[in-house]
GROMACS .gro file of C-alpha atoms in nm:
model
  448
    1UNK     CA    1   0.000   0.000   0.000
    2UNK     CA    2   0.158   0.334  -0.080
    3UNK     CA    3  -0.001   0.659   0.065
    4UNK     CA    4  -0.071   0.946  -0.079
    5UNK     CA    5   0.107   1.144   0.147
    6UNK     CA    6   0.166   1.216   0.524
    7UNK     CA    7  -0.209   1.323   0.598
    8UNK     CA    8  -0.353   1.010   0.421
    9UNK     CA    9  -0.124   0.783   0.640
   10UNK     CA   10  -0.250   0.949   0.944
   11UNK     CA   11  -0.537   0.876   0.875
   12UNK     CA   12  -0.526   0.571   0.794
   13UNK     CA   13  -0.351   0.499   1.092
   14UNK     CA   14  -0.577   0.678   1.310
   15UNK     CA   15  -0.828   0.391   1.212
   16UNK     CA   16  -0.669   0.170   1.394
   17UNK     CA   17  -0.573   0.367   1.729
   18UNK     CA   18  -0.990   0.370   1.832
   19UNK     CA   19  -0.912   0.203   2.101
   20UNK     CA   20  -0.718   0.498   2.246
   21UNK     CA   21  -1.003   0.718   2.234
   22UNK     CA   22  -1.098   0.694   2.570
   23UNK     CA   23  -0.804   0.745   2.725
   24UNK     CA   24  -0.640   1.054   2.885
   25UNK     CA   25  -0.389   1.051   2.550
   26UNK     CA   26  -0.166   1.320   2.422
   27UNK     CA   27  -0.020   1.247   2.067
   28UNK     CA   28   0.359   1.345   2.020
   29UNK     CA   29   0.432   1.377   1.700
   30UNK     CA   30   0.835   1.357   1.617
   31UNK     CA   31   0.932   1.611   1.431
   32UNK     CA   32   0.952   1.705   1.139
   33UNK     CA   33   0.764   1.457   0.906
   34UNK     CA   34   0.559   1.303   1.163
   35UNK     CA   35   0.393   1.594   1.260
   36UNK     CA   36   0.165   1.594   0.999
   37UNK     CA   37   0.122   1.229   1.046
   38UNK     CA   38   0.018   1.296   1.436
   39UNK     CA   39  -0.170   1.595   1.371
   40UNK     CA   40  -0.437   1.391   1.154
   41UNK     CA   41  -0.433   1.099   1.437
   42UNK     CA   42  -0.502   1.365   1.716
   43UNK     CA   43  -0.766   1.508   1.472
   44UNK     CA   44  -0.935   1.211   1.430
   45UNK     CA   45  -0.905   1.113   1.849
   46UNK     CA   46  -0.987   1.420   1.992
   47UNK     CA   47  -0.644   1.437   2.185
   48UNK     CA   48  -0.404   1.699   2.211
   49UNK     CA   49  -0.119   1.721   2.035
   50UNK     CA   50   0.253   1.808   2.116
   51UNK     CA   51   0.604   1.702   2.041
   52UNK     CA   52   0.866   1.466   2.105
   53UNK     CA   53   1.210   1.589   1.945
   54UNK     CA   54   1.522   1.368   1.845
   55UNK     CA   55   1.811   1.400   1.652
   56UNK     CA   56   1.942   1.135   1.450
   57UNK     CA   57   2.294   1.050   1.486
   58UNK     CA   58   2.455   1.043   1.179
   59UNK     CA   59   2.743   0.840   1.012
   60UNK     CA   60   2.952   1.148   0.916
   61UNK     CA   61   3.011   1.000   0.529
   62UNK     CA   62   2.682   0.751   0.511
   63UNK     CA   63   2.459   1.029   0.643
   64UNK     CA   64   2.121   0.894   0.597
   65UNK     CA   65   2.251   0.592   0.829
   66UNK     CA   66   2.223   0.659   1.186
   67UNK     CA   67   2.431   0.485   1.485
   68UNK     CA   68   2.164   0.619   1.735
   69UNK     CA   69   1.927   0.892   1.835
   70UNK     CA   70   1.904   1.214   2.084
   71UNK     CA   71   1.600   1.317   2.275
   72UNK     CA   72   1.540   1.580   2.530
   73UNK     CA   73   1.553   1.552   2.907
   74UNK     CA   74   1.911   1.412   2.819
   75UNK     CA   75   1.768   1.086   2.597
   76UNK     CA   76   2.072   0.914   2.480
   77UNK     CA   77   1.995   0.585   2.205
   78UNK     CA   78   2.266   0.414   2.061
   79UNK     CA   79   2.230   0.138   1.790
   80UNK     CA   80   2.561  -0.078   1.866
   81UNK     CA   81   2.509  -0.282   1.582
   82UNK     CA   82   2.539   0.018   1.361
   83UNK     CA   83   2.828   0.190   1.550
   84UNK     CA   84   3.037  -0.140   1.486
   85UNK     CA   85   2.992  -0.149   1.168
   86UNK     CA   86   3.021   0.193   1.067
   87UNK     CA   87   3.406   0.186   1.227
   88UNK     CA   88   3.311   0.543   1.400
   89UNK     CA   89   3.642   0.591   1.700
   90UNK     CA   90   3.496   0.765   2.043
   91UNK     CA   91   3.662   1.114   1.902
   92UNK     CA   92   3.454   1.119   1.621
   93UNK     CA   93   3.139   0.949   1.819
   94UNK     CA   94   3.203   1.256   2.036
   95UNK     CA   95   3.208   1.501   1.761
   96UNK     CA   96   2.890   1.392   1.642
   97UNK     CA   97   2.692   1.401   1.910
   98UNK     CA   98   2.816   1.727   2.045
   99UNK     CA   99   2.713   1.917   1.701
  100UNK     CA  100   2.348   1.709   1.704
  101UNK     CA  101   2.295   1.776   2.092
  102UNK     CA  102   2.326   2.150   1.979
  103UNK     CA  103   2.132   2.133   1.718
  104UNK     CA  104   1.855   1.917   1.901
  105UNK     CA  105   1.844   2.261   2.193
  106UNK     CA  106   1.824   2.504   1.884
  107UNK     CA  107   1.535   2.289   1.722
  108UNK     CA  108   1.356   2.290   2.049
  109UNK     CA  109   1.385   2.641   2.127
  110UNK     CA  110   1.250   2.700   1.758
  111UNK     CA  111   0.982   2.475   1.720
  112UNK     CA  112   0.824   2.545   2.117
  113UNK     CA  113   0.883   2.909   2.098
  114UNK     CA  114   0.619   3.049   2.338
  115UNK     CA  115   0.427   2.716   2.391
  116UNK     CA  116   0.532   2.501   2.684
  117UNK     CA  117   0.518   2.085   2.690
  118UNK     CA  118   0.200   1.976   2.769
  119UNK     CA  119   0.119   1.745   3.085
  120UNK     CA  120   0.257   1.392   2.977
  121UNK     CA  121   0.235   1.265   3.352
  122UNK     CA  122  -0.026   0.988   3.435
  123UNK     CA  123  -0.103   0.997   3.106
  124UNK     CA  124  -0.064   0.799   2.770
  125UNK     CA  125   0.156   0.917   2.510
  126UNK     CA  126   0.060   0.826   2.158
  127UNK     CA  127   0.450   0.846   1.982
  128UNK     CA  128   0.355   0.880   1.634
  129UNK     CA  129   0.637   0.932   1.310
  130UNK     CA  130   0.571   0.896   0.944
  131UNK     CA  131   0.847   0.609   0.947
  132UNK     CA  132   1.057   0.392   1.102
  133UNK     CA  133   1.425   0.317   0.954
  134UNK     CA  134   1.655   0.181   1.191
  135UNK     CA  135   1.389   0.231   1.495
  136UNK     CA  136   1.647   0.478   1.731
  137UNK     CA  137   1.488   0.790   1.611
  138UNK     CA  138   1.127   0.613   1.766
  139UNK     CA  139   1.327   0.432   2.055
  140UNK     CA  140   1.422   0.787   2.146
  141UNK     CA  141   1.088   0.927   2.110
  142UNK     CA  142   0.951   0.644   2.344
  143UNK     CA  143   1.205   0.775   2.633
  144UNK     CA  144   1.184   1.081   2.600
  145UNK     CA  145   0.756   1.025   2.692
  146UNK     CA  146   0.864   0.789   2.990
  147UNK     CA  147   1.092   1.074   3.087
  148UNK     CA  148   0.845   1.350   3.076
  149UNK     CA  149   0.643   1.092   3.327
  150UNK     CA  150   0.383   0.884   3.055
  151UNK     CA  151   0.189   0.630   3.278
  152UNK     CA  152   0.180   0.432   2.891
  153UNK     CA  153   0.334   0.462   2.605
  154UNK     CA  154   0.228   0.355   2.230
  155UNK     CA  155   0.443   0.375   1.916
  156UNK     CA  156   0.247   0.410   1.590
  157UNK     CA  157   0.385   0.455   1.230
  158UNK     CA  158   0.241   0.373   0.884
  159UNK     CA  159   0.535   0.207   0.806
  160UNK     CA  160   0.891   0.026   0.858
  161UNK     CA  161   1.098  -0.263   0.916
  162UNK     CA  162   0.951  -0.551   1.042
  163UNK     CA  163   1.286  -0.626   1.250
  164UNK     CA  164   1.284  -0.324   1.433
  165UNK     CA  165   0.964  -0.437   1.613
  166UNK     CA  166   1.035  -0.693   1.834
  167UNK     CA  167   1.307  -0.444   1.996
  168UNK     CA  168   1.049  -0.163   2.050
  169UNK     CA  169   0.781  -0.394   2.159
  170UNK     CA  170   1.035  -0.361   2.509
  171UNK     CA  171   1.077   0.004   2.486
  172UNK     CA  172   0.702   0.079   2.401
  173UNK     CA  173   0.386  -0.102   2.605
  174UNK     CA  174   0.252  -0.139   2.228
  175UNK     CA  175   0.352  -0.080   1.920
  176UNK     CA  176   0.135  -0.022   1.629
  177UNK     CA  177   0.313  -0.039   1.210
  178UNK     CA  178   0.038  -0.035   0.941
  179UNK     CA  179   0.321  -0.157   0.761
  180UNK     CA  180   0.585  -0.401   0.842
  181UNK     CA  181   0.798  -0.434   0.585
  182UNK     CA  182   1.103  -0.762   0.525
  183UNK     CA  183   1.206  -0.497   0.274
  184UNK     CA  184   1.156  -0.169   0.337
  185UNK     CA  185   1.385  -0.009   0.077
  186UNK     CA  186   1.329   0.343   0.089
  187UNK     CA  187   1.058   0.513   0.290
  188UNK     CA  188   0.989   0.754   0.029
  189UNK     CA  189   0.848   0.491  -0.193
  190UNK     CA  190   0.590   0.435   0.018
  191UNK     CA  191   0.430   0.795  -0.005
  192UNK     CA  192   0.327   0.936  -0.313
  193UNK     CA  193   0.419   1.275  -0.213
  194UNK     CA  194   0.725   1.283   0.050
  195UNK     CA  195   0.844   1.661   0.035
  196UNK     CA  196   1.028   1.781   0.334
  197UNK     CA  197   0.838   1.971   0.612
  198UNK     CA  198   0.986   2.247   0.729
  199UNK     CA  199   0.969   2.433   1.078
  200UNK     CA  200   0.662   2.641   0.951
  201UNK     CA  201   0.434   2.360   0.903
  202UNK     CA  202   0.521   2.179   1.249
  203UNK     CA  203   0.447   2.531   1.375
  204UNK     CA  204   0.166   2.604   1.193
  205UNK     CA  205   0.024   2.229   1.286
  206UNK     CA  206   0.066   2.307   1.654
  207UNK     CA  207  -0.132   2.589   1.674
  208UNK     CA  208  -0.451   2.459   1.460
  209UNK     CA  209  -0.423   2.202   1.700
  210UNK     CA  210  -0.370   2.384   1.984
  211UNK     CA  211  -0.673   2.586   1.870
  212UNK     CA  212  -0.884   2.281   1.850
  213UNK     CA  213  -0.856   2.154   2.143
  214UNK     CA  214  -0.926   2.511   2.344
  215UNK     CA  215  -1.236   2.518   2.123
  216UNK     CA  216  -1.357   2.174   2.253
  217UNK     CA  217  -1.277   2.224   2.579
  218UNK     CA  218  -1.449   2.581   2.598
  219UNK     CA  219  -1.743   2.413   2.473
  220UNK     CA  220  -1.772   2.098   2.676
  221UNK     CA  221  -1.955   2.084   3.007
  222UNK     CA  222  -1.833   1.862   3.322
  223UNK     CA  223  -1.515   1.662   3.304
  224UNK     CA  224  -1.555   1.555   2.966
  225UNK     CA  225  -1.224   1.541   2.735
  226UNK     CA  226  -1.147   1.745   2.505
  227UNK     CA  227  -1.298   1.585   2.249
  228UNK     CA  228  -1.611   1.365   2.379
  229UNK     CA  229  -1.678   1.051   2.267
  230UNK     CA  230  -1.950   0.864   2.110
  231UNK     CA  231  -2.171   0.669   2.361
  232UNK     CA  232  -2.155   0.327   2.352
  233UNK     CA  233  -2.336   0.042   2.098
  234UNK     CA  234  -2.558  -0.217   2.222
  235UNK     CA  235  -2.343  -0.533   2.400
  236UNK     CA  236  -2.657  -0.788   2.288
  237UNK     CA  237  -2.761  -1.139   2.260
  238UNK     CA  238  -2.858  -1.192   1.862
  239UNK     CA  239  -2.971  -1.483   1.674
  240UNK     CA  240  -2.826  -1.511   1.307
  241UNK     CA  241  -3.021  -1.690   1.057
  242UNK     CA  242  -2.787  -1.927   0.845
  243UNK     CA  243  -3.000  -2.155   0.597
  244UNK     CA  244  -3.257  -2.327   0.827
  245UNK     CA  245  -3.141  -2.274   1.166
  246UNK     CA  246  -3.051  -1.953   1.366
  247UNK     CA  247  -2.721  -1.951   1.562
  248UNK     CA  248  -2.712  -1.864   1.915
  249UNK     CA  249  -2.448  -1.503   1.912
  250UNK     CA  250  -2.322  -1.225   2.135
  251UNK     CA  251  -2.277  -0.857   1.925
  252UNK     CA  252  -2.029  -0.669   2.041
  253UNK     CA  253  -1.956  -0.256   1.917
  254UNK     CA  254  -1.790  -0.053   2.077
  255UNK     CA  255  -1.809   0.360   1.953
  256UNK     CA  256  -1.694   0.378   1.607
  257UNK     CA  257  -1.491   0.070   1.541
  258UNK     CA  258  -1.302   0.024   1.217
  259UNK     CA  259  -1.398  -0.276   1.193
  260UNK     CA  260  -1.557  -0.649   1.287
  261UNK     CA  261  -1.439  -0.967   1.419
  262UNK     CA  262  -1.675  -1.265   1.314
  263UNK     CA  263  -1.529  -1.525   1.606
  264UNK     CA  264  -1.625  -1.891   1.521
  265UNK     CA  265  -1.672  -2.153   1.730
  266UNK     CA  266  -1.840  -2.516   1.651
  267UNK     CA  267  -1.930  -2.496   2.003
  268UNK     CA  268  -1.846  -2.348   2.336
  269UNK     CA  269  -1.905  -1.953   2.310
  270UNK     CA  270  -1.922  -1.938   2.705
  271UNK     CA  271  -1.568  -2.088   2.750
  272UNK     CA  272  -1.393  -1.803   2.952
  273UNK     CA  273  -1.072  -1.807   2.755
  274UNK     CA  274  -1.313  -1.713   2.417
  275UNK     CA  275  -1.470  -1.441   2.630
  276UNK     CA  276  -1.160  -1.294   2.731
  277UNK     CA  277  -0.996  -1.288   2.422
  278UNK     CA  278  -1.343  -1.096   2.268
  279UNK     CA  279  -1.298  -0.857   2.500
  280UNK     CA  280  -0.936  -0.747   2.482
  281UNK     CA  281  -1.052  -0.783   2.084
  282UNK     CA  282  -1.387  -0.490   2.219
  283UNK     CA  283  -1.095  -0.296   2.451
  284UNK     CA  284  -0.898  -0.245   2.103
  285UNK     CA  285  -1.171  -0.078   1.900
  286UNK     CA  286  -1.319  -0.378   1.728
  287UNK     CA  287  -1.652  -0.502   1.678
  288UNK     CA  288  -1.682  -0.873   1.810
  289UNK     CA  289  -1.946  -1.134   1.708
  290UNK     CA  290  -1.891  -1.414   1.926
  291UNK     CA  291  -2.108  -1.696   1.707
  292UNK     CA  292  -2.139  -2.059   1.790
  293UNK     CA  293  -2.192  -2.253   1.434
  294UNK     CA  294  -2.403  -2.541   1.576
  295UNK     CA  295  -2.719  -2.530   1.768
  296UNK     CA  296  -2.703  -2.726   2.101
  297UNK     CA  297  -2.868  -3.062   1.970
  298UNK     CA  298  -2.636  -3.093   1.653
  299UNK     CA  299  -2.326  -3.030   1.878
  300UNK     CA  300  -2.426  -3.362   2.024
  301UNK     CA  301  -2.329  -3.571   1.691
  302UNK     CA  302  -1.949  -3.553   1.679
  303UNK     CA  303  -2.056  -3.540   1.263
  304UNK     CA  304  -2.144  -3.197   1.274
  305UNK     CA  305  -1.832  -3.068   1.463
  306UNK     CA  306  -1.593  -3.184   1.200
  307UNK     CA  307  -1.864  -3.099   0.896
  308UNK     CA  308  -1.593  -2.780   0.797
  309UNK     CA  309  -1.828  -2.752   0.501
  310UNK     CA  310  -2.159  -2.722   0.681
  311UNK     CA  311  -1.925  -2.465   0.973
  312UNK     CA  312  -1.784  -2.274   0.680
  313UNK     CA  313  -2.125  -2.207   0.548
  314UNK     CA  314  -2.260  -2.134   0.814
  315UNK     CA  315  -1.989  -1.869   0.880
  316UNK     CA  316  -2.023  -1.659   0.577
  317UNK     CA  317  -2.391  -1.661   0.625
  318UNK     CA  318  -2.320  -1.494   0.946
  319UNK     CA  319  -2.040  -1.316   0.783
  320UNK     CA  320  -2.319  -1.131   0.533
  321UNK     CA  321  -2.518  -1.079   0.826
  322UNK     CA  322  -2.280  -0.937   1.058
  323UNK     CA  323  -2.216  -0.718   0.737
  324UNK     CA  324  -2.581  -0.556   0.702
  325UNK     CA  325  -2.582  -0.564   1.059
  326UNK     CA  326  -2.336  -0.283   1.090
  327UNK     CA  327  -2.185  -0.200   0.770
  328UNK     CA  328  -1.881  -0.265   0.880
  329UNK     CA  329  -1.570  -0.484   0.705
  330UNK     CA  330  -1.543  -0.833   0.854
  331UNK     CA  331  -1.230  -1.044   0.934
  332UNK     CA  332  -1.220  -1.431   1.122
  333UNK     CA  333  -1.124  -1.536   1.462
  334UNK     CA  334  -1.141  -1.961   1.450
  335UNK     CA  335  -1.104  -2.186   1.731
  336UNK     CA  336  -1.113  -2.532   1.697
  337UNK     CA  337  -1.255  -2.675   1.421
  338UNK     CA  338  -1.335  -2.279   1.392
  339UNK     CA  339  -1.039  -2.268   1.284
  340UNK     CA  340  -1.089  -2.457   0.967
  341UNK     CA  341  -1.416  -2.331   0.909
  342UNK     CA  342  -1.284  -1.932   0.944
  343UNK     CA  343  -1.024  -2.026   0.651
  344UNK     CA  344  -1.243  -2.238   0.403
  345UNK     CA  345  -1.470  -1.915   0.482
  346UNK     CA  346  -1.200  -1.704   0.386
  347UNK     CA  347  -1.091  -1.866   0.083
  348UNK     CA  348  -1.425  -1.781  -0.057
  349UNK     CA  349  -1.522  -1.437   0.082
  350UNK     CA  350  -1.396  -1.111   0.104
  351UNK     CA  351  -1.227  -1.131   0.460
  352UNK     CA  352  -0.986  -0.848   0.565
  353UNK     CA  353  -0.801  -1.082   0.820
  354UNK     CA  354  -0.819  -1.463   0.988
  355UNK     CA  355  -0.649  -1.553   1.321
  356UNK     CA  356  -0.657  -1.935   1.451
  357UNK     CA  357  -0.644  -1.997   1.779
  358UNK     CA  358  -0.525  -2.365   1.888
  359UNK     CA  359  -0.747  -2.480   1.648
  360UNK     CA  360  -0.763  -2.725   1.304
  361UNK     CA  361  -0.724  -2.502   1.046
  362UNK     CA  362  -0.611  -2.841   0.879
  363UNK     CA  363  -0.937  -2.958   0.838
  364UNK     CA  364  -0.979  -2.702   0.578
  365UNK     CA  365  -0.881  -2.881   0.221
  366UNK     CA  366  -0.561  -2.733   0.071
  367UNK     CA  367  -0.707  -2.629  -0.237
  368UNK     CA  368  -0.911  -2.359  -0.028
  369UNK     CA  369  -0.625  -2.278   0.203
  370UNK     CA  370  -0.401  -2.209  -0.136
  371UNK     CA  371  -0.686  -1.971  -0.277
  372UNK     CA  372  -0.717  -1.750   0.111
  373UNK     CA  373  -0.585  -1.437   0.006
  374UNK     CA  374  -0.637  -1.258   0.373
  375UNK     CA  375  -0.306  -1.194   0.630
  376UNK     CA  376  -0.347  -1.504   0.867
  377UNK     CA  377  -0.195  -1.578   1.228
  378UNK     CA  378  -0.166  -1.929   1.342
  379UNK     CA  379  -0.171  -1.908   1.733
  380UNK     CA  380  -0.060  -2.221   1.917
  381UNK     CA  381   0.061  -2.398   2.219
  382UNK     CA  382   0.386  -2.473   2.191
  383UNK     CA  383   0.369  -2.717   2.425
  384UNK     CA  384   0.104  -2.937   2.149
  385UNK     CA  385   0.346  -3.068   1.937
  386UNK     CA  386   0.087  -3.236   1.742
  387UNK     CA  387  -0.128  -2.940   1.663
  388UNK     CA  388   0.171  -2.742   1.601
  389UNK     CA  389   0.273  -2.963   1.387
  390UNK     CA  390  -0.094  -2.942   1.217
  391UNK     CA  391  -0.090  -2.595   1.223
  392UNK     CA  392   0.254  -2.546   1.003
  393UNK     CA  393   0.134  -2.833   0.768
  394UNK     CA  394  -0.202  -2.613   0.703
  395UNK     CA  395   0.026  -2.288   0.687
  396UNK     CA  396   0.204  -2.455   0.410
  397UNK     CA  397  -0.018  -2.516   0.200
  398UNK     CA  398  -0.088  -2.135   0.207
  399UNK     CA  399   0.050  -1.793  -0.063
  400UNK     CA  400  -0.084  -1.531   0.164
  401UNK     CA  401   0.061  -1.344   0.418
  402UNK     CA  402   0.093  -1.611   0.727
  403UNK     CA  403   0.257  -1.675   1.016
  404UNK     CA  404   0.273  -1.933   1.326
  405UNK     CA  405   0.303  -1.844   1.631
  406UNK     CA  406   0.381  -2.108   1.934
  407UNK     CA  407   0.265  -1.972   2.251
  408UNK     CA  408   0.581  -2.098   2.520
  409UNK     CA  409   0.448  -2.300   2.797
  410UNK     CA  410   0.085  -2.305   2.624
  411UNK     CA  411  -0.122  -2.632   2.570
  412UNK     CA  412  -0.401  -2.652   2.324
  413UNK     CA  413  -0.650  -2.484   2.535
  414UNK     CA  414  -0.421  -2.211   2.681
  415UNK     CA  415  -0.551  -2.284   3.023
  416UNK     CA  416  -0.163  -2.234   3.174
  417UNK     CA  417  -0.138  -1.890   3.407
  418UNK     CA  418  -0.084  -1.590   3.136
  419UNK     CA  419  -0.146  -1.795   2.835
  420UNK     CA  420  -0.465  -1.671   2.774
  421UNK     CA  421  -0.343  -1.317   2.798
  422UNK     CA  422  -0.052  -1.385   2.583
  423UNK     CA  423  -0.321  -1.523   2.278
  424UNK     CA  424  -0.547  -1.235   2.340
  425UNK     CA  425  -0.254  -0.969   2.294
  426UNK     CA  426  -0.125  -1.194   1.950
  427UNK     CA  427  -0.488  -1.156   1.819
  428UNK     CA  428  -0.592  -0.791   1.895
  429UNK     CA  429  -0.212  -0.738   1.766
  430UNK     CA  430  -0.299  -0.927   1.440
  431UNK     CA  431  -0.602  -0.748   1.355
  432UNK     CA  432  -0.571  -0.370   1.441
  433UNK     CA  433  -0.200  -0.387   1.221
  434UNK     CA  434  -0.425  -0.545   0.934
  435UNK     CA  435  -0.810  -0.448   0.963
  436UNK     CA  436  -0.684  -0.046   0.882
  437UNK     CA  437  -0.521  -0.161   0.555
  438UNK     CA  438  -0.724  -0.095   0.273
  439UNK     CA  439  -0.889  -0.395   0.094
  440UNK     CA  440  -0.665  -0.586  -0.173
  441UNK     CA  441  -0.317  -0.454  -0.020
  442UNK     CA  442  -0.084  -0.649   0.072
  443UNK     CA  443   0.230  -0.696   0.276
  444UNK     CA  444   0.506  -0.961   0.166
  445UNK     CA  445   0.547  -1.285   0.276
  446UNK     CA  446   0.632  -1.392   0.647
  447UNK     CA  447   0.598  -1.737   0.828
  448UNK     CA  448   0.731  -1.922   1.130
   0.00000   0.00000   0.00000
């Protein structure tokens, strides 16, 4: 996917940060191209916006490579791996970092001028850039909000290297990439229109904001935020008609989601584990749609719970209804033969995104796990060899965008202490980095 420019990313991305709306946020923007970025995500959250300013570090003669990053408050990053391989000695290390620290305190001075840092204590920081490259710049960003006294802090860009994520996933309590990239290649090829943005713009940015915000707040009455929220949807009991039976289901929508989740069960919707995982799915922004695919007196044939043709149909006939039901796009959660179901669904439908959870997406027949063209996760106890070993035979059979995942210390019903948590944050993960892509893009190919 390749944006039109900084505003369309941001709002794109914004799409998939709902689930910060309620919170007592303040976006940071790191200047200078991810102003514009944040500006459209605080726009579209009703939070206030401010800065968090870094300096790259340089290579002196490879200057668009960086060995680390400077922040304020003192926010020293340093990418060893980089600094190794450039061959920098401490003199010149030294050089560099005095000239950037100066320039970093002249930025500051510029780009602030009258306005003073807004409150970060207590509160979440939303770190937003247009980019990541060698993820210092963002590390920095991240420190310098856990300096300034963040309670939370979430990273957010449209897009960047896939291997810089696991590192900031310990720097950051979440991190959020539209895009993560094996390749990224140059990040001005993923914007139509890249242009440099100069001091004016941040500037001028910060004020509309500014002004925004003092509008909403002028206006509101009691301690509402800045921007108030919508109230929310019904939490309801439904019945979905598929063919000639109508399937016990829990709706789910929260305000304004991006987005639903149609999660498939053959049986078993009450199972705590299910429920918990729906809800950290709700907590996120999503619309859930929690949908056993047998009535209570088939579930007693052991037939029907391994029919994946009579469960898949069943799914996108609540898949259509969920659909006119909220006019929303729909993606697949699967668990246990679920699982199967969700992808021979898939393979036929128009699904944004399918995650398995310890389930047998085997059951599906290879010829409709070859055609799925949705991003899939394959969440499993590692501790199940044998449905591991299920899951990666299904996952081969696959051209999409897949990957497995082995939960450590899991079984195949993630009953073990944390597990459950640990599945919930690999789903909600899954789907808020893929449900705000647009429909038919695509990221390339990655597997476990």
């Amino acid at each position: 996917m390749r944006y039109e420019n900084r505003a369309d990313a941001g709002r794109r991305l914004a799409r998939c940060l709902e689930f910060l709306r309620d919170e007592d946020a303040v976006v940071l923007g790191v200047p200078r191209g991810g102003v514009p970025v944040a500006f459209e995500v605080a726009r579209h959250l009703g939070a206030p916006l401010d800065l968090a300013v870094v300096r790259k570090l340089p290579v002196p003669w490879q200057p668009e490579l960086g060995f680390g990053a400077l922040g304020e408050h003192g926010v020293r990053v340093i990418d060893r791996a980089v600094l190794a391989e450039s061959g920098l000695d401490p003199a010149e290390r030294e050089t560099v970092e005095r000239a950037e620290r100066a320039e970093l305190e002249r930025r500051l001075g510029h780009l602030r001028e009258s306005r003073p840092p807004l409150p970060v204590a207590g509160r979440t920081a939303l770190v937003v850039d247009d980019s990541l490259s060698t993820g210092a710049a963002a590390e920095a960003a991240c420190r310098v909000a856990r300096t300034r006294g963040a309670a939370r802090v979430v990273l957010a860009v449209p897009v960047g290297p896939e291997a810089a994520l696991p590192h900031l996933r310990t720097v950051a309590d979440r991190v959020v990439c539209l895009q993560p990239l094996r390749h990224l290649g140059s990040v001005g090829g993923w914007y139509a229109e890249f242009g440099e943005v100069t001091d004016a713009e941040v500037a001028t940015l910060l004020a509309e904001a500014q002004r925004a915000t003092a509008t909403a707040t002028a206006t509101a009455t009691g301690p509402l935020p800045a921007f108030p929220s919508e109230s929310p949807s019904p939490d309801r009991e439904v019945e979905v008609p598929a063919g000639p039976v109508r399937l016990s289901a829990r709706l789910a929508l929260p305000p304004t989601p991006p987005a639903a989740v149609a999660y498939a069960l053959g049986s078993g919707r009450s199972c705590p584990a299910h429920q918990r995982v729906a809800a950290a799915l709700r907590q996120a922004g999503l619309g859930t749609l929690l949908i056993d695919l047998l009535t209570e007196d088939e579930e007693r044939t052991p037939h029907n719970v391994f029919d994946i043709v009579l469960l898949a149909r069943r799914l996108r006939a609540a898949t259509d209804w969920l659909r006119r039901e909220t006019g929303l796009p729909v993606s697949h959660c699967g668990a246990g033969t679920g699982a199967g179901a969700a992808l021979e669904a898939a393979a036929e439908d128009d699904i944004r995104a399918v995650v398995c959870l310890g389930g047998r997406p085997d059951l599906a027949p290879p010829a409709a796990l070859a055609r799925v063209r949705a991003p899939c996760l394959f969440v499993v106890g590692a501790r199940d060899t044998r449905l591991l070993g299920l899951n990666r035979l299904a996952a081969d059979w696959m051209r999409c965008d897949h990957r497995v995942v082995p939960v450590p210390g899991a079984t195949d019903l993630f009953t073990e202490p944390g597990t459950v948590e640990a599945v919930a944050d690999l789903a909600r993960d899954w789907f808020t980095t893929h449900l705000a892509r647009p429909e038919g893009a695509s990221r390339p190919l990655t597997s476990a």
